[in-house]
């Protein structure tokens, strides 16, 4: 089946979230929901995620899965809020364990923070399949941006997370812990073997004022027009470009709060004695 896809843009972080569904009254999947976060005040808000929840309820959808493409470094996940509101099992790729182990050390979380993925309802492995009523899904491990990135192929719709952007924006950075440009090149080449008419939905878009925000392209458009990895670009050329470009990039504005929350499946750190949760700020660590 060809799923219907409703996209939701968070303009603050330039992140796209999705509801993928059979049709009104059918089953659905939610992908990469965003929690609003004000870093100046340390306050969260669910207004953006509520738009997604309202859509699900308005169309009488049954949510089977709330999927994360990876542990995002640029926004906090609203997955627990969405699950509490409309149901579904929270899932991510099994290599989240590696990311958890890395950042347990970065944030000195101690042994009480478990690096076993138990913060999620299910950990998908490469090649695993799943069903959303009549919709069929397949899991594709696409490391490189981080070790845990997954792409979700649901019908003819491919949700690529941070591997690919729109063709005029290129590809994701690879300088986070565990990232590797050569690995990303090979992951993307694997995706580009899919039929050219396969719809591709990106997690971020950075138009920079040159056009309106967009979220959908195709495998064919990526193969022929992606400015970083179109056909004819060798792995050596890509790695050289990607590493040089990454060396000029600042850390994402919300990386420190985002990673601490997202490796916990979107939950805040446990409250301290006064009932308040606190996020750590490692000095000179990243």
Short mmCIF file of C-alpha atoms in Angstrom, two decimals:
data_model
loop_
_atom_site.label_atom_id
_atom_site.label_comp_id
_atom_site.label_asym_id
_atom_site.label_seq_id
_atom_site.Cartn_x
_atom_site.Cartn_y
_atom_site.Cartn_z
CA UNK A 1 0.00 0.00 0.00
CA UNK A 2 0.95 3.63 -0.52
CA UNK A 3 0.70 5.26 2.91
CA UNK A 4 -0.63 8.74 3.49
CA UNK A 5 1.87 11.07 5.15
CA UNK A 6 1.13 14.20 7.16
CA UNK A 7 4.17 16.37 7.93
CA UNK A 8 4.61 18.78 10.84
CA UNK A 9 7.39 21.40 10.87
CA UNK A 10 8.98 22.70 14.06
CA UNK A 11 10.38 26.00 12.76
CA UNK A 12 12.59 26.63 15.80
CA UNK A 13 14.73 23.54 15.13
CA UNK A 14 13.79 23.14 11.44
CA UNK A 15 12.66 19.59 12.20
CA UNK A 16 9.98 17.57 10.41
CA UNK A 17 7.79 15.07 12.25
CA UNK A 18 5.39 12.72 10.54
CA UNK A 19 2.17 10.78 10.93
CA UNK A 20 2.17 7.86 8.48
CA UNK A 21 -1.22 6.21 8.12
CA UNK A 22 -3.53 4.05 6.02
CA UNK A 23 -6.38 6.54 5.87
CA UNK A 24 -8.97 8.00 8.20
CA UNK A 25 -9.92 5.48 10.87
CA UNK A 26 -6.88 3.31 10.12
CA UNK A 27 -3.61 2.48 11.80
CA UNK A 28 -0.65 4.84 11.98
CA UNK A 29 2.99 5.43 12.90
CA UNK A 30 4.41 8.64 14.39
CA UNK A 31 8.02 9.49 13.49
CA UNK A 32 10.38 11.91 15.29
CA UNK A 33 7.95 14.09 17.32
CA UNK A 34 9.44 17.30 18.79
CA UNK A 35 9.12 18.74 22.28
CA UNK A 36 9.28 22.54 22.45
CA UNK A 37 12.13 23.70 24.67
CA UNK A 38 13.22 27.18 25.76
CA UNK A 39 16.92 26.91 26.71
CA UNK A 40 16.95 30.34 28.33
CA UNK A 41 14.32 29.38 30.88
CA UNK A 42 14.78 25.61 30.88
CA UNK A 43 11.08 25.20 30.17
CA UNK A 44 9.33 22.65 27.97
CA UNK A 45 6.04 22.91 26.13
CA UNK A 46 3.97 20.40 24.16
CA UNK A 47 2.22 22.86 21.82
CA UNK A 48 3.99 21.55 18.71
CA UNK A 49 3.46 17.89 19.55
CA UNK A 50 -0.16 18.63 20.39
CA UNK A 51 -0.78 19.58 16.74
CA UNK A 52 0.32 16.08 15.79
CA UNK A 53 -1.81 14.50 18.52
CA UNK A 54 -4.83 16.54 17.42
CA UNK A 55 -4.39 15.28 13.85
CA UNK A 56 -4.31 11.67 15.05
CA UNK A 57 -7.46 12.12 17.10
CA UNK A 58 -9.29 14.08 14.42
CA UNK A 59 -8.72 11.29 11.89
CA UNK A 60 -9.52 8.56 14.44
CA UNK A 61 -6.17 6.86 13.92
CA UNK A 62 -4.80 3.94 15.94
CA UNK A 63 -1.10 4.55 16.59
CA UNK A 64 0.90 1.33 16.63
CA UNK A 65 4.43 2.78 16.81
CA UNK A 66 6.21 5.97 17.84
CA UNK A 67 9.53 5.72 16.00
CA UNK A 68 12.77 7.64 16.47
CA UNK A 69 15.25 7.64 13.61
CA UNK A 70 18.08 8.24 16.13
CA UNK A 71 18.90 10.08 19.37
CA UNK A 72 18.61 13.60 18.03
CA UNK A 73 21.16 16.26 18.95
CA UNK A 74 19.16 19.32 17.90
CA UNK A 75 15.78 18.90 19.56
CA UNK A 76 14.16 17.14 22.48
CA UNK A 77 11.86 14.24 21.70
CA UNK A 78 8.16 14.41 22.50
CA UNK A 79 7.76 10.64 22.09
CA UNK A 80 6.61 9.95 25.69
CA UNK A 81 3.99 12.71 25.46
CA UNK A 82 2.68 11.39 22.14
CA UNK A 83 2.58 7.82 23.44
CA UNK A 84 0.71 8.90 26.56
CA UNK A 85 -1.85 10.78 24.46
CA UNK A 86 -2.51 8.36 21.59
CA UNK A 87 -0.73 5.10 22.41
CA UNK A 88 1.83 3.14 20.43
CA UNK A 89 5.11 1.45 21.27
CA UNK A 90 8.22 3.64 21.43
CA UNK A 91 11.07 2.22 19.33
CA UNK A 92 14.54 3.06 18.05
CA UNK A 93 17.45 1.13 16.55
CA UNK A 94 19.36 -1.37 18.69
CA UNK A 95 22.61 0.57 18.34
CA UNK A 96 21.21 3.18 20.70
CA UNK A 97 23.10 1.20 23.32
CA UNK A 98 26.40 2.43 21.87
CA UNK A 99 25.21 6.03 21.93
CA UNK A 100 24.00 5.63 25.51
CA UNK A 101 27.37 4.25 26.60
CA UNK A 102 29.21 7.14 24.96
CA UNK A 103 27.08 9.83 26.52
CA UNK A 104 26.85 8.18 29.94
CA UNK A 105 30.57 8.96 30.12
CA UNK A 106 30.22 12.46 28.66
CA UNK A 107 27.56 13.41 31.22
CA UNK A 108 28.96 11.22 34.03
CA UNK A 109 25.56 9.64 34.54
CA UNK A 110 26.85 6.77 36.63
CA UNK A 111 25.89 3.13 36.68
CA UNK A 112 22.31 3.94 37.59
CA UNK A 113 21.82 4.98 33.95
CA UNK A 114 21.41 1.72 32.04
CA UNK A 115 22.95 1.47 28.57
CA UNK A 116 20.72 -1.39 27.48
CA UNK A 117 17.99 0.44 25.58
CA UNK A 118 15.42 -0.43 28.24
CA UNK A 119 14.16 3.17 28.11
CA UNK A 120 12.39 2.17 24.86
CA UNK A 121 9.63 -0.36 24.29
CA UNK A 122 11.43 -2.03 21.38
CA UNK A 123 14.86 -1.95 19.73
CA UNK A 124 14.81 -2.66 16.01
CA UNK A 125 17.62 -4.46 14.21
CA UNK A 126 18.70 -4.00 10.61
CA UNK A 127 16.37 -5.76 8.18
CA UNK A 128 13.62 -6.31 10.73
CA UNK A 129 10.09 -5.89 9.44
CA UNK A 130 6.90 -4.69 11.06
CA UNK A 131 3.26 -4.24 10.13
CA UNK A 132 0.88 -1.36 10.66
CA UNK A 133 -2.33 -3.15 9.74
CA UNK A 134 -2.09 -3.40 5.92
CA UNK A 135 1.07 -1.23 5.75
CA UNK A 136 4.39 -3.07 5.73
CA UNK A 137 7.54 -1.57 7.20
CA UNK A 138 11.22 -2.45 6.89
CA UNK A 139 14.10 -1.25 9.04
CA UNK A 140 17.36 -0.09 7.42
CA UNK A 141 20.41 0.62 9.59
CA UNK A 142 22.14 3.73 8.22
CA UNK A 143 25.05 4.65 10.54
CA UNK A 144 27.46 7.48 9.85
CA UNK A 145 25.76 10.53 11.33
CA UNK A 146 25.62 8.51 14.56
CA UNK A 147 26.06 4.75 15.10
CA UNK A 148 22.35 4.29 15.80
CA UNK A 149 20.62 5.94 12.83
CA UNK A 150 17.75 4.01 11.27
CA UNK A 151 15.71 4.66 8.15
CA UNK A 152 12.11 3.47 8.09
CA UNK A 153 10.70 2.19 4.78
CA UNK A 154 6.90 2.05 5.01
CA UNK A 155 5.26 1.12 1.73
CA UNK A 156 6.81 3.44 -0.85
CA UNK A 157 7.77 6.07 1.76
CA UNK A 158 11.31 6.22 3.15
CA UNK A 159 12.00 8.23 6.31
CA UNK A 160 15.73 8.90 6.32
CA UNK A 161 16.30 10.82 9.55
CA UNK A 162 19.53 12.81 9.37
CA UNK A 163 21.27 10.81 6.64
CA UNK A 164 19.98 12.90 3.72
CA UNK A 165 18.57 16.40 3.48
CA UNK A 166 16.76 17.91 0.50
CA UNK A 167 18.98 17.62 -2.59
CA UNK A 168 20.04 21.29 -2.49
CA UNK A 169 21.13 20.92 1.17
CA UNK A 170 23.13 17.69 0.90
CA UNK A 171 23.82 15.36 3.79
CA UNK A 172 24.21 15.20 7.56
CA UNK A 173 27.32 16.00 9.56
CA UNK A 174 29.49 13.13 10.81
CA UNK A 175 31.56 14.72 13.59
CA UNK A 176 29.47 13.66 16.57
CA UNK A 177 30.87 10.87 18.79
CA UNK A 178 30.72 7.63 16.80
CA UNK A 179 30.07 9.40 13.50
CA UNK A 180 32.05 8.59 10.36
CA UNK A 181 31.82 10.12 6.87
CA UNK A 182 32.83 6.96 5.02
CA UNK A 183 30.20 4.98 6.88
CA UNK A 184 27.56 7.60 6.03
CA UNK A 185 28.52 7.45 2.35
CA UNK A 186 27.98 3.69 2.28
CA UNK A 187 24.70 3.99 4.21
CA UNK A 188 23.34 6.51 1.75
CA UNK A 189 24.44 4.47 -1.25
CA UNK A 190 22.43 1.59 0.22
CA UNK A 191 19.34 3.78 0.37
CA UNK A 192 19.85 4.96 -3.20
CA UNK A 193 19.54 1.40 -4.50
CA UNK A 194 15.80 1.60 -3.80
CA UNK A 195 13.48 2.30 -6.76
CA UNK A 196 13.88 5.87 -7.99
CA UNK A 197 10.19 6.65 -7.46
CA UNK A 198 10.46 5.86 -3.73
CA UNK A 199 9.30 8.90 -1.77
CA UNK A 200 11.96 10.26 0.61
CA UNK A 201 11.00 12.24 3.72
CA UNK A 202 13.74 14.16 5.53
CA UNK A 203 14.00 14.96 9.23
CA UNK A 204 15.38 18.47 8.71
CA UNK A 205 15.36 21.15 6.07
CA UNK A 206 17.64 24.18 5.99
CA UNK A 207 16.45 26.38 3.11
CA UNK A 208 18.30 29.45 4.38
CA UNK A 209 15.74 31.81 2.90
CA UNK A 210 16.36 30.70 -0.70
CA UNK A 211 13.06 28.78 -0.88
CA UNK A 212 10.15 27.58 1.23
CA UNK A 213 10.61 24.69 3.66
CA UNK A 214 10.23 21.27 2.05
CA UNK A 215 10.21 17.72 3.37
CA UNK A 216 9.63 15.37 0.44
CA UNK A 217 11.87 14.30 -2.43
CA UNK A 218 12.55 10.97 -4.17
CA UNK A 219 15.38 8.49 -4.43
CA UNK A 220 15.78 9.50 -8.08
CA UNK A 221 16.09 13.18 -7.22
CA UNK A 222 18.67 12.38 -4.56
CA UNK A 223 20.69 10.18 -6.92
CA UNK A 224 20.83 12.79 -9.66
CA UNK A 225 20.78 16.12 -7.83
CA UNK A 226 22.03 15.85 -4.23
CA UNK A 227 24.84 18.40 -4.02
CA UNK A 228 26.99 16.14 -1.81
CA UNK A 229 26.41 12.58 -2.96
CA UNK A 230 24.82 12.49 -6.41
CA UNK A 231 25.92 9.76 -8.80
CA UNK A 232 29.56 10.10 -9.78
CA UNK A 233 30.76 11.33 -6.37
CA UNK A 234 33.29 8.84 -4.99
CA UNK A 235 33.58 7.87 -1.35
CA UNK A 236 36.97 9.60 -1.11
CA UNK A 237 35.51 12.81 -2.54
CA UNK A 238 32.56 12.68 -0.19
CA UNK A 239 34.70 12.03 2.89
CA UNK A 240 37.04 14.89 2.02
CA UNK A 241 34.14 17.28 1.52
CA UNK A 242 32.24 16.13 4.59
CA UNK A 243 35.20 16.28 6.98
CA UNK A 244 36.23 19.73 5.74
CA UNK A 245 32.70 21.03 6.06
CA UNK A 246 32.14 19.50 9.50
CA UNK A 247 35.27 21.22 10.80
CA UNK A 248 33.57 24.58 10.19
CA UNK A 249 30.28 23.76 11.93
CA UNK A 250 29.33 24.84 15.43
CA UNK A 251 27.72 22.36 17.81
CA UNK A 252 23.91 22.36 17.55
CA UNK A 253 22.30 24.92 19.84
CA UNK A 254 20.40 22.28 21.84
CA UNK A 255 22.83 19.36 21.76
CA UNK A 256 23.49 19.27 25.51
CA UNK A 257 19.87 19.14 26.70
CA UNK A 258 18.72 17.09 23.70
CA UNK A 259 21.10 14.19 24.02
CA UNK A 260 20.57 13.83 27.77
CA UNK A 261 16.82 13.57 27.24
CA UNK A 262 16.77 11.56 24.01
CA UNK A 263 19.02 8.73 25.20
CA UNK A 264 16.39 8.31 27.93
CA UNK A 265 13.65 7.81 25.34
CA UNK A 266 12.53 11.43 25.66
CA UNK A 267 12.29 11.44 29.44
CA UNK A 268 13.87 14.01 31.73
CA UNK A 269 16.52 12.92 34.25
CA UNK A 270 15.08 11.57 37.51
CA UNK A 271 13.91 14.37 39.84
CA UNK A 272 16.21 15.23 42.72
CA UNK A 273 15.17 15.56 46.36
CA UNK A 274 13.27 18.78 45.71
CA UNK A 275 11.21 17.17 42.95
CA UNK A 276 12.97 19.07 40.14
CA UNK A 277 14.82 17.47 37.19
CA UNK A 278 18.19 18.94 36.26
CA UNK A 279 20.23 18.77 33.06
CA UNK A 280 24.01 18.73 33.20
CA UNK A 281 26.31 21.12 31.34
CA UNK A 282 29.74 19.49 30.83
CA UNK A 283 32.43 22.15 30.55
CA UNK A 284 35.06 21.83 27.78
CA UNK A 285 33.92 18.31 26.98
CA UNK A 286 32.49 18.57 23.46
#
